Every structure is written in structure tokens, then in C-alpha cells.
PDB file of C-alpha atoms and ligand atoms in Angstrom:
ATOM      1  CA  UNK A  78       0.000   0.000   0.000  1.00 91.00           C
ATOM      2  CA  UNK A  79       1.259   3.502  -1.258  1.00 97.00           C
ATOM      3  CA  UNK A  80       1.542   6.130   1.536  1.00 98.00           C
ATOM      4  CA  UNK A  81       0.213   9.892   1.550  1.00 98.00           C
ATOM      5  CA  UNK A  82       2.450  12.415   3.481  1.00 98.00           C
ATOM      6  CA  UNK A  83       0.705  16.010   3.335  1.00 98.00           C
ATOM      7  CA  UNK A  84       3.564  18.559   3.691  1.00 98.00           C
ATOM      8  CA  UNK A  85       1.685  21.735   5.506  1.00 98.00           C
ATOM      9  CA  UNK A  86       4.408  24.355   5.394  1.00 98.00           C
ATOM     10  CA  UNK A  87       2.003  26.420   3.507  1.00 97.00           C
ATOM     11  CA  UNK A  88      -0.499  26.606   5.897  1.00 98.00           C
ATOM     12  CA  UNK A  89       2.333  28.162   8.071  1.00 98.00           C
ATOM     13  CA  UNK A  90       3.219  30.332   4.710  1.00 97.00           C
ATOM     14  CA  UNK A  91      -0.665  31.892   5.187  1.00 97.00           C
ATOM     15  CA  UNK A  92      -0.675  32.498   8.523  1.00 98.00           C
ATOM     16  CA  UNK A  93       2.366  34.146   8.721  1.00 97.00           C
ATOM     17  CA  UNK A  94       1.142  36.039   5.707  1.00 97.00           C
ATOM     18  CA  UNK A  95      -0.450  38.048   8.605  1.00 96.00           C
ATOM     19  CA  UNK A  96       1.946  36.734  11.448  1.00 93.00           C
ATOM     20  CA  UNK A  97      -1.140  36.005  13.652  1.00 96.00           C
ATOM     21  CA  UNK A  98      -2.462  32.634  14.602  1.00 97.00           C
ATOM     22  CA  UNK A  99      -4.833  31.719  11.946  1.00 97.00           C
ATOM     23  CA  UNK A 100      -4.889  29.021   9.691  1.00 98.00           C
ATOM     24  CA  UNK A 101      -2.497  27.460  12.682  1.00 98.00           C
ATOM     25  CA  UNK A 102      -0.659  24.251  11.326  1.00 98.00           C
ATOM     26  CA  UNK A 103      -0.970  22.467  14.372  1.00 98.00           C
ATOM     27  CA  UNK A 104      -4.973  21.828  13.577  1.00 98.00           C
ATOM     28  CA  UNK A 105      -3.976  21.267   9.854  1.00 98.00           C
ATOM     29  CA  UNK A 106      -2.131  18.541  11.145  1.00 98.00           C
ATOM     30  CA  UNK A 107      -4.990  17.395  13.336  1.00 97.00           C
ATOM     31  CA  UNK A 108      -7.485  17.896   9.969  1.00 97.00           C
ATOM     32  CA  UNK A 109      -4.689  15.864   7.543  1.00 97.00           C
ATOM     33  CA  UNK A 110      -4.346  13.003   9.903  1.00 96.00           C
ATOM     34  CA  UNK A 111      -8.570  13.095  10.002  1.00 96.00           C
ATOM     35  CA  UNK A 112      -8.759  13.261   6.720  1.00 97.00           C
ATOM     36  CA  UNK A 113      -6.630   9.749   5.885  1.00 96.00           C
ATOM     37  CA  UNK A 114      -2.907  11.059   5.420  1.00 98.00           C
ATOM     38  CA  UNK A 115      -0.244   8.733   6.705  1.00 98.00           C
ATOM     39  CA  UNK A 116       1.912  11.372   7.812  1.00 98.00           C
ATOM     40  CA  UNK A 117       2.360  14.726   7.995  1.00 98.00           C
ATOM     41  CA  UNK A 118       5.869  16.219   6.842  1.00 98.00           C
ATOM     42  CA  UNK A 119       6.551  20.077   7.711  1.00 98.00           C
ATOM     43  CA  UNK A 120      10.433  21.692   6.889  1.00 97.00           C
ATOM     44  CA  UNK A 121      12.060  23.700   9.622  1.00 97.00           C
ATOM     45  CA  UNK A 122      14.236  25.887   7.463  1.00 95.00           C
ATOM     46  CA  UNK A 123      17.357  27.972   8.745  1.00 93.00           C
ATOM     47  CA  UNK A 124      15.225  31.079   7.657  1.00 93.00           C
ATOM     48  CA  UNK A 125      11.527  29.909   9.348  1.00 95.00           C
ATOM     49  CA  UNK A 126      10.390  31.287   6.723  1.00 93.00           C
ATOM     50  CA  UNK A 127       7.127  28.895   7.229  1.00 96.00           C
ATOM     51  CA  UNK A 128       7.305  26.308  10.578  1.00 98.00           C
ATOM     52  CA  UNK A 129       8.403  27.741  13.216  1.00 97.00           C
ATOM     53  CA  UNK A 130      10.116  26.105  16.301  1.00 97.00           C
ATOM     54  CA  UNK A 131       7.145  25.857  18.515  1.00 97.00           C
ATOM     55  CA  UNK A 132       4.752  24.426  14.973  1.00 98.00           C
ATOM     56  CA  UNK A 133       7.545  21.740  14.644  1.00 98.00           C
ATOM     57  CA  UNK A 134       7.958  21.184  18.773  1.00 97.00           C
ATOM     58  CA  UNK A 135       4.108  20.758  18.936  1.00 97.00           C
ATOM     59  CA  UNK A 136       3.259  19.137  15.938  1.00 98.00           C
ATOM     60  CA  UNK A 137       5.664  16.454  16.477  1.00 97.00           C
ATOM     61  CA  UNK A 138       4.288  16.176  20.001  1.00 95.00           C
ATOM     62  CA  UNK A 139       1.169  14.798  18.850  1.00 95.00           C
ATOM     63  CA  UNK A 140       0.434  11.169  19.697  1.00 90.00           C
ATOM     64  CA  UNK A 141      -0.930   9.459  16.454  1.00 92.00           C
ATOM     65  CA  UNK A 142       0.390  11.201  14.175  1.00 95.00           C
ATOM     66  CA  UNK A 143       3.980  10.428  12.276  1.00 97.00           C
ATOM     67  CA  UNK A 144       5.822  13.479  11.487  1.00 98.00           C
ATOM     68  CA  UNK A 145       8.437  13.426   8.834  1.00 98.00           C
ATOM     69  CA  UNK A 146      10.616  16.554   9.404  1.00 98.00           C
ATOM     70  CA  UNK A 147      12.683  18.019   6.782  1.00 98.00           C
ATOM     71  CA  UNK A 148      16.426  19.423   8.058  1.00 97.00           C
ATOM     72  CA  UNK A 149      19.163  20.803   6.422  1.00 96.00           C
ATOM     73  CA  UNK A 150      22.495  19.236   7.696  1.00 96.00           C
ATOM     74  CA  UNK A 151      23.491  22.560   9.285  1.00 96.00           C
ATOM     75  CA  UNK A 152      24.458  21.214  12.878  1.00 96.00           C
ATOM     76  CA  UNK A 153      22.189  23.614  15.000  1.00 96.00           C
ATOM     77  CA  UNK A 154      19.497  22.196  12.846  1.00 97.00           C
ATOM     78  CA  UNK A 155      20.783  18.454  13.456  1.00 97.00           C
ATOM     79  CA  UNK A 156      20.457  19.115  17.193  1.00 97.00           C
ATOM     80  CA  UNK A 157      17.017  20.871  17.483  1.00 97.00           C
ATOM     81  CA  UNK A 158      15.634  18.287  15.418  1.00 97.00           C
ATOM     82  CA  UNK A 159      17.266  15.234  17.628  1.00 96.00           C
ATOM     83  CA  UNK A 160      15.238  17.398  20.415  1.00 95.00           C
ATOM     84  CA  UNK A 161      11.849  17.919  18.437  1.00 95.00           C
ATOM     85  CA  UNK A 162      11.900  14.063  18.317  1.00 93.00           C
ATOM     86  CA  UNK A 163      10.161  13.033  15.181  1.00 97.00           C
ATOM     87  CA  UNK A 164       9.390  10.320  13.896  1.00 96.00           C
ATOM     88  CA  UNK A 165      10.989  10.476  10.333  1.00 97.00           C
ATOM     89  CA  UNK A 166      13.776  13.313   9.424  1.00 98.00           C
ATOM     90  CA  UNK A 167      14.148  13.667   5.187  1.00 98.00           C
ATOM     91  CA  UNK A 168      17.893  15.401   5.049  1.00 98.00           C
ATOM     92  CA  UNK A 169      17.332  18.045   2.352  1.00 97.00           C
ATOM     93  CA  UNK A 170      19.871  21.116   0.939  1.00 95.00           C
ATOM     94  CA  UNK A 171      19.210  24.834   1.907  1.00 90.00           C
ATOM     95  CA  UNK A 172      20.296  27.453   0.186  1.00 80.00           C
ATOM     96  CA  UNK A 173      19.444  30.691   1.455  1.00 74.00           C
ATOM     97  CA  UNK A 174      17.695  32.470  -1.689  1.00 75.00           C
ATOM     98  CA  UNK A 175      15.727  29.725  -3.178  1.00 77.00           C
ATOM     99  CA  UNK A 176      12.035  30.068  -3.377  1.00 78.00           C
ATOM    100  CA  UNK A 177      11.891  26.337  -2.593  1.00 76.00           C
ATOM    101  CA  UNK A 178      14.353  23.088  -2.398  1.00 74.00           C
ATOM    102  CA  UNK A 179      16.028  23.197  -5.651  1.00 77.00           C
ATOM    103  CA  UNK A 180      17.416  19.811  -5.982  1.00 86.00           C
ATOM    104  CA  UNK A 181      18.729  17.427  -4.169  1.00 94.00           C
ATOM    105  CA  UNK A 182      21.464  16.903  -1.656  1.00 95.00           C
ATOM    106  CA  UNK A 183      24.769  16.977  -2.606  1.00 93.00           C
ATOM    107  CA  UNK A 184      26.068  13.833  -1.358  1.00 95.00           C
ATOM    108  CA  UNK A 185      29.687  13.040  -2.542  1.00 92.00           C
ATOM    109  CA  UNK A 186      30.583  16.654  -0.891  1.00 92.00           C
ATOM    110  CA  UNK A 187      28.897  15.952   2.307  1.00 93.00           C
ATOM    111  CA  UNK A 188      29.513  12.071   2.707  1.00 95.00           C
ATOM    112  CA  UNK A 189      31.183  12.185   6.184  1.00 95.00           C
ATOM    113  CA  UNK A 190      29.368  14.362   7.597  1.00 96.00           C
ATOM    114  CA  UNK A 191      25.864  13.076   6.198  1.00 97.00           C
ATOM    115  CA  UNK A 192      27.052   9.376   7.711  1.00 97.00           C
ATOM    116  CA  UNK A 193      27.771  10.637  11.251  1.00 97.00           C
ATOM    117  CA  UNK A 194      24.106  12.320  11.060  1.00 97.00           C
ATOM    118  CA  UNK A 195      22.533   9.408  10.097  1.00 97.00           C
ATOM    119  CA  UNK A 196      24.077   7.193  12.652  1.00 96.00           C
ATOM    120  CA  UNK A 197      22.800   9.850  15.359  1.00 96.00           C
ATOM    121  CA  UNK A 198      19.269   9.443  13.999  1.00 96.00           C
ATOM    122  CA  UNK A 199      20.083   5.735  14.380  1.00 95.00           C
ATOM    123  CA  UNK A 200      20.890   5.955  18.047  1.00 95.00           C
ATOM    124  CA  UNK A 201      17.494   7.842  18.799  1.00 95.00           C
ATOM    125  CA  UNK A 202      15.783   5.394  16.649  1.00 95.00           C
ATOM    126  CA  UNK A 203      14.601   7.940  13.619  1.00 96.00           C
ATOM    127  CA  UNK A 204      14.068   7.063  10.548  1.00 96.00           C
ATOM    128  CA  UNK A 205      16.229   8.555   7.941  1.00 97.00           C
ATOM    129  CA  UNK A 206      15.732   9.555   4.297  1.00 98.00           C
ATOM    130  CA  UNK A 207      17.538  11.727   1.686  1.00 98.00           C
ATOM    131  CA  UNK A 208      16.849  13.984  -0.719  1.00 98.00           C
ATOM    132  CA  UNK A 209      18.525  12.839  -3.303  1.00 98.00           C
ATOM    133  CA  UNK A 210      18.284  13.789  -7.712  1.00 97.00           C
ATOM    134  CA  UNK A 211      17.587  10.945  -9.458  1.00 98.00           C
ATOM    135  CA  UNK A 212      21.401   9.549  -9.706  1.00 97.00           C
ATOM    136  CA  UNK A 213      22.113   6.020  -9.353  1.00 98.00           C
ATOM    137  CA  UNK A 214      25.057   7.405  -8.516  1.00 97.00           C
ATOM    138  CA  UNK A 215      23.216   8.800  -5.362  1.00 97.00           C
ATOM    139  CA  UNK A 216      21.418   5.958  -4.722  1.00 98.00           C
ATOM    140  CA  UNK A 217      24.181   3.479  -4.216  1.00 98.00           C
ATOM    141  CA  UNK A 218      26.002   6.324  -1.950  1.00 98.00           C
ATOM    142  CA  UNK A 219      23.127   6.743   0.195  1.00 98.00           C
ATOM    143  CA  UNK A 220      23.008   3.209   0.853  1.00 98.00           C
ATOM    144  CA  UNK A 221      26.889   3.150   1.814  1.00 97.00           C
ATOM    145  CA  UNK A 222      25.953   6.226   4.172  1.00 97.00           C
ATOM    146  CA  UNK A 223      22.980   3.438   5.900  1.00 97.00           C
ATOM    147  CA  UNK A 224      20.353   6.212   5.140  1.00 98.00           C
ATOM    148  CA  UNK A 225      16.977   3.949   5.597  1.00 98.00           C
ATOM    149  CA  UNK A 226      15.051   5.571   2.709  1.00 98.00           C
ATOM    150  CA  UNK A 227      15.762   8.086  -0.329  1.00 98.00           C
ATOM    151  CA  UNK A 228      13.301  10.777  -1.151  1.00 98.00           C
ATOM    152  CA  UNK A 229      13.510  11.187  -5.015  1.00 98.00           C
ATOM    153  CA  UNK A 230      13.046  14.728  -6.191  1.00 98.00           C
ATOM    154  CA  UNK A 231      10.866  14.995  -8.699  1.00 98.00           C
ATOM    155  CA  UNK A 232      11.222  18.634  -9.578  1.00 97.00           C
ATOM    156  CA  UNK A 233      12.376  18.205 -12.721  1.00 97.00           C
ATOM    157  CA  UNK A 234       9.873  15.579 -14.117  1.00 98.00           C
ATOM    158  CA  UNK A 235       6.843  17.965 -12.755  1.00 98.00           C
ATOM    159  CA  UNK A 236       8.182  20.978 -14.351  1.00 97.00           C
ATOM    160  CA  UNK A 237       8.676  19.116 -17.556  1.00 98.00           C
ATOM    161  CA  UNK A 238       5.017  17.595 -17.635  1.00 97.00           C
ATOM    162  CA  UNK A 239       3.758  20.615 -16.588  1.00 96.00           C
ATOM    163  CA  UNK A 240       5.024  22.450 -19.132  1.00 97.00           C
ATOM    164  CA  UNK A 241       3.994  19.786 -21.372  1.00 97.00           C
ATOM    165  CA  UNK A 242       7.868  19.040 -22.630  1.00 98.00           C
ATOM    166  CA  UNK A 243       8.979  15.532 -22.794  1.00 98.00           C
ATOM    167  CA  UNK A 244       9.599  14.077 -19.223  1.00 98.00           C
ATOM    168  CA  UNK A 245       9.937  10.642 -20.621  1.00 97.00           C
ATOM    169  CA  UNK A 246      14.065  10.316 -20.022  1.00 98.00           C
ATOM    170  CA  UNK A 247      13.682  11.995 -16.277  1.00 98.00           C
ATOM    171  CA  UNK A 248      10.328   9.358 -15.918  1.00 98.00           C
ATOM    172  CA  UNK A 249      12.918   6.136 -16.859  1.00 98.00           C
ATOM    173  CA  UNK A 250      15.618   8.237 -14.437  1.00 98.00           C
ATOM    174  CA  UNK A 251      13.577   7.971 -11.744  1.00 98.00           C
ATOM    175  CA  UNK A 252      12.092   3.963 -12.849  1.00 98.00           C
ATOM    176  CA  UNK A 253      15.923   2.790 -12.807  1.00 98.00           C
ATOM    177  CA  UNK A 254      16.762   5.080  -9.245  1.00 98.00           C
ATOM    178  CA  UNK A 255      13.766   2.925  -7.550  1.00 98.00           C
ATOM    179  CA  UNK A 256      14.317  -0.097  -9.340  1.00 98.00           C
ATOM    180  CA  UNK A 257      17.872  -0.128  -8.235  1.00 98.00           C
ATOM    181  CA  UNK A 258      17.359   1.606  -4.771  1.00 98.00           C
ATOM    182  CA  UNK A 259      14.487  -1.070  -3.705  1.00 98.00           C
ATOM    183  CA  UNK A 260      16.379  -4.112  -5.064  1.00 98.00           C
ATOM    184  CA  UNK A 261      19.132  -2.662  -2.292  1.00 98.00           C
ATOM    185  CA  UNK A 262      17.341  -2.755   0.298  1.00 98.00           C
ATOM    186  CA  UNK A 263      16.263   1.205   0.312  1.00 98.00           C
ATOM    187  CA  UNK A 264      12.615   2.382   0.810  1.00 98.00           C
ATOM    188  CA  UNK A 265      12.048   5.183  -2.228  1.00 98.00           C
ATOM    189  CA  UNK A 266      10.188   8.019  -1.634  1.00 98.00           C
ATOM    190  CA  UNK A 267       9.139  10.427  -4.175  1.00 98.00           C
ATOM    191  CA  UNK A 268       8.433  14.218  -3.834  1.00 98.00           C
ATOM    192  CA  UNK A 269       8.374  17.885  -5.133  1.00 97.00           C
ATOM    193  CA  UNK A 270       6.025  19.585  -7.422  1.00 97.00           C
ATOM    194  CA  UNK A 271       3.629  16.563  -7.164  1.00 98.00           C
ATOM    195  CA  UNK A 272       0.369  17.460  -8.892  1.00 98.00           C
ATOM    196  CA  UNK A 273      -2.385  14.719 -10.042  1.00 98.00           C
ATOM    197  CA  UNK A 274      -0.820  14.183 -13.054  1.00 97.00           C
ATOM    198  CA  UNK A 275       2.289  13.451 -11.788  1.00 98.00           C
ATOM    199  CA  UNK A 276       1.564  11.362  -8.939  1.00 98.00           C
ATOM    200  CA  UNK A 277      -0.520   9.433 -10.876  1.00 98.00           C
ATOM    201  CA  UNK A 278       2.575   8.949 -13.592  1.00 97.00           C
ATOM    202  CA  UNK A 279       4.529   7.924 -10.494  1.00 98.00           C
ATOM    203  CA  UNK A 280       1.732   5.967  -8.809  1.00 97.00           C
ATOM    204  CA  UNK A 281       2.507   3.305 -11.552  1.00 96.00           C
ATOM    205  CA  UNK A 282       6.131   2.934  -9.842  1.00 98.00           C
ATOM    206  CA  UNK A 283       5.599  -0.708  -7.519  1.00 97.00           C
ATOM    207  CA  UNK A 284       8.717   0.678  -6.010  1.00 98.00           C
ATOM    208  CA  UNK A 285       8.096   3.749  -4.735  1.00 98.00           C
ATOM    209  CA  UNK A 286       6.086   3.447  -1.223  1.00 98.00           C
ATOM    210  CA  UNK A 287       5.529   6.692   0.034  1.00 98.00           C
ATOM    211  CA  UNK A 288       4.211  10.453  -1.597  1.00 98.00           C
ATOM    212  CA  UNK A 289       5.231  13.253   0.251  1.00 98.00           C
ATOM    213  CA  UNK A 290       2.779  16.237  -1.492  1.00 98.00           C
ATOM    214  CA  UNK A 291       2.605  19.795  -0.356  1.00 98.00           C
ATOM    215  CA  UNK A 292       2.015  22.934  -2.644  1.00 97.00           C
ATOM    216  CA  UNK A 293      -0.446  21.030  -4.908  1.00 98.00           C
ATOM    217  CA  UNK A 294      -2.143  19.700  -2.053  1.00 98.00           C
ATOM    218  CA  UNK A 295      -2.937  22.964  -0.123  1.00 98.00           C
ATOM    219  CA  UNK A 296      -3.788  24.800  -3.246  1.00 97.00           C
ATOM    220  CA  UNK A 297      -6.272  22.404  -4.144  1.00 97.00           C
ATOM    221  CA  UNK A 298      -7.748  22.537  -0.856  1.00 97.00           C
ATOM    222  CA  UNK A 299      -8.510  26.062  -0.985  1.00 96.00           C
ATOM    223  CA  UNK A 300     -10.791  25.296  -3.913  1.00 97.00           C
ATOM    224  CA  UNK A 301     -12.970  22.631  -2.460  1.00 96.00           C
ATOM    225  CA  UNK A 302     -12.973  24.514   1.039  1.00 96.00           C
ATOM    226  CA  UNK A 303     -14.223  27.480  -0.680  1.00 97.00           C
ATOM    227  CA  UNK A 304     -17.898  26.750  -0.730  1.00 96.00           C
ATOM    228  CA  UNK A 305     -18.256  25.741   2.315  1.00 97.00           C
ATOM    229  CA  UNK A 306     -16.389  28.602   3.721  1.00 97.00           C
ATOM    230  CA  UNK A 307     -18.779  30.844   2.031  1.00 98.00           C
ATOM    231  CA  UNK A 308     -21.756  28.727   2.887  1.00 97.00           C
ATOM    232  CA  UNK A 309     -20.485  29.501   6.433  1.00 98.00           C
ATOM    233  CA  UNK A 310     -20.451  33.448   5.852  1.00 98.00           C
ATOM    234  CA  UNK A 311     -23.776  33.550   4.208  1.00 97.00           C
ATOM    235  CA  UNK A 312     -25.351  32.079   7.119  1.00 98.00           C
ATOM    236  CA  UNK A 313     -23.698  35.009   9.404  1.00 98.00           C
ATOM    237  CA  UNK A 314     -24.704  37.796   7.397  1.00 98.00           C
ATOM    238  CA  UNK A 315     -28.087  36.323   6.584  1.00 93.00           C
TER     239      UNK A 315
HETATM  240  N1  PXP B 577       9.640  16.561  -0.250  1.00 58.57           N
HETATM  241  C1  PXP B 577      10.676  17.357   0.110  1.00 58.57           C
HETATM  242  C2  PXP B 577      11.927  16.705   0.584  1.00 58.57           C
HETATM  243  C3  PXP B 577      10.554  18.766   0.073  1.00 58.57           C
HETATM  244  O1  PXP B 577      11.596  19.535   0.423  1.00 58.57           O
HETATM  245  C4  PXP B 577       9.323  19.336  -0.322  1.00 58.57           C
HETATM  246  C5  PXP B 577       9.154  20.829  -0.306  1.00 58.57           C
HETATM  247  O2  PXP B 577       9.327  21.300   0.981  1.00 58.57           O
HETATM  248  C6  PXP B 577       8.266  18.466  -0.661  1.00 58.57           C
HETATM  249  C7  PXP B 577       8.468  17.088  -0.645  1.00 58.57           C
HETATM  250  C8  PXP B 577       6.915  18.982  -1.053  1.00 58.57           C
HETATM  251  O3  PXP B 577       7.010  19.666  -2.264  1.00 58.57           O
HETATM  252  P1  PXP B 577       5.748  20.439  -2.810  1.00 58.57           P
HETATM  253  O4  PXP B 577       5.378  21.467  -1.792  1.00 58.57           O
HETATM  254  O5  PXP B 577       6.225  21.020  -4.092  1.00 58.57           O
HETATM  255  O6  PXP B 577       4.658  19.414  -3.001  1.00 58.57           O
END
């Protein structure tokens, strides 16, 4: 059975749109989990531009629901999320100006220091996963580096379908990067600019287990919530 993750940073993005309390992320995560989600993944970034400590602190506090937190391998980072204590931690790249995570991490730079991370997660008894490109290159070295699962970005392929280009050589990229990273033992995740189309191109994929959707997700959501939402005002003003 495929999982759902909902990533709800941009509920945090709209509240702190007005930097007061509402929508608060900590009932979206409450509503996702209601809803049938298998997890809920939110991204602490070095900027907060989104979560902030205390979303992250009490969302993962929650007791049945698995949070998958996203980190950057900046050591502050590494230590406030061994304290947050989630369930799953996805190791993703940060670069400061980006209007979201580009690609994937850069693995051959950061080897050593992505290895003694991973072992710390180990000790606490957190699952790991990267956030890798679709490399077999990266595939085999997060393996060495005893990362449980890779995330596969799939940036690239949703830009390219979206923009109705052909995806089909990034589509076999990311076939071979599962084939290859399941037959090793790796659980494959896939994630990044997932719309319908998209997942459902990926959904064919026996290897990949787990959907980690976001942007897509929450925009979507406004849509269908808007009726009722109105509904809900008409009956005020009535
Ligand atoms: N997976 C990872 C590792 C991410 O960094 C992100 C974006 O924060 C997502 C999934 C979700 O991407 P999107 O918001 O485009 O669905």
C-alpha cells in the first residue's frame, strides 16, 4: 500500500502572511491526519520562513500522528531536530535564496558528515531519508551512508510535464533510481512539485512506497474549502 504524506508548510506560509495565529498548522495537522494522510511532513528551514520552532515542537508532540521533518544538515538544525523528536527526518539542501528546495542533496561533498548524522538518527531510533536527484550514482552512496530511505526529487519531471515538454528520459531516471534503490534494500520516496498528473505517472512505480505532497495539495484545498467557507459566511450575514 502507497503512503500519503501532506507537507503543511504552507499553511504556516498563510498564517504568517499576517503573522497572527490563523490558519495554525498544528490543527492542519490534526485535519490531515482526520482526513486519511499517513503522515504529515513540515520543513524547519534555517530562515523559518514557514514552521516555526514551537509548529515543529508541537506538531511532532502529537500522539498518532507520524511526522516526517525536513532538516538541512546545518548542525544547530541536526540538534534541534534530535530534540523535536520526530518520527521520520528527510535530510534536504538549503540554500538561502531559493524560493523552494532546488534539488537534491549533494552527497559526494557531504559524505562524512551526512554518515555521522545518520548514525545519530540511528541511536534515537529515527528514521532517515535523503533527498537525493535521481542519480544512481546517489542511490548506491546513500546506501553506503545506511540512510533507511531516499526521497527522489521529482522537480524536474513535474516541471517538464507541466510544461507539457517531454519528461519521458527523467520518468525512466527515476524507474531505474527505484528499481535499483528497492532491489538494495532502500525504501524510495518520491516528492516535489507533485500534482495529479504526476503522482498518478509515479503511482505506476511498484517501487516507490511513500508520496510526500505539499504545494499542490494545499492549493487544491482552498478550492474545495471554498464553498463551504462561504456557505459559512452567508449564514452570518443572513
Ligand atoms: N519533499 C521534500 C523533501 C521537500 O523539500 C518538499 C518541499 O518542501 C516536498 C516534498 C513537497 O514539495 P511540494 O510542496 O512542491 O509538493
Amino acid at each position: 500500500m502507497k503512503r500519503l504524506g501532506v507537507n503543511i508548510d504552507h499553511v504556516a506560509t498563510l498564517r504568517n502572511a499576517r503573522g497572527e495565529f490563523h490558519p495554525d498548522p498544528l490543527l492542519a495537522a490534526k485535519f490531515v491526519k482526520k482526513a486519511g494522510a499517513d503522515s504529515i511532513t513540515i520543513h524547519l528551514r534555517e530562515d523559518r520562513r514557514h514552521i516555526k520552532d514551537k509548529d515543529a515542537k508541537k506538531i511532532c508532540s502529537l500522539k498518532n500522528i507520524l511526522v516526517n521533518l525536513e532538516i538541512s544538515t546545518n548542525s544547530k538544525m541536526i540538534n534541534k531536530a534530535i530534540k523535536i523528536k520526530p518520527n521520520f527526518i528527510c535530510l534536504v539542501p538549503e540554500n538561502r535564496k531559493e524560493i523552494t528546495t532546488e534539488g537534491g542533496l549533494d552527497l559526494r561533498k557531504n559524505k562524512n558528515k551526512i554518515r555521522s548524522i545518520i548514525s545519530k538518527f540511528k541511536q534515537k531510533k529515527i528514521r532517515t531519508s535523503l533527498f537525493i536527484n535521481p542519480s544512481i550514482n546517489d542511490v548506491k552512496i546513500s546506501y553506503k551512508l545506511g540512510s533507511d530511505c531516499i526521497e527522489i526529487h521529482t522537480g524536474r519531471l513535474s516541471r517538464l510535464v507541466k510544461s507539457k515538454k517531454d519528461y519521458s528520459n527523467e520518468l525512466a531516471r527515476i524507474k531505474k533510481c527505484s528499481y535499483l534503490a528497492k532491489k538494495i534494500g532502500l525504501e524510495v520516496h518520491a516528492g516535489h512539485g507533485l500534482d495529479y498528473k504526476t503522482t498518478q505517472l509515479l503511482s505506476s512505480l511498484k517501487e516507490i512506497q511513500e508520496f510526500n505532497i505539499g504545494h499542490y495539495l494545499i492549493g487544491e484545498s482552498v478550492f474545495f474549502g471554498l464553498s463551504k467557507v462561504i456557505k459559512n459566511f452567508r449564514k452570518i450575514i443572513k
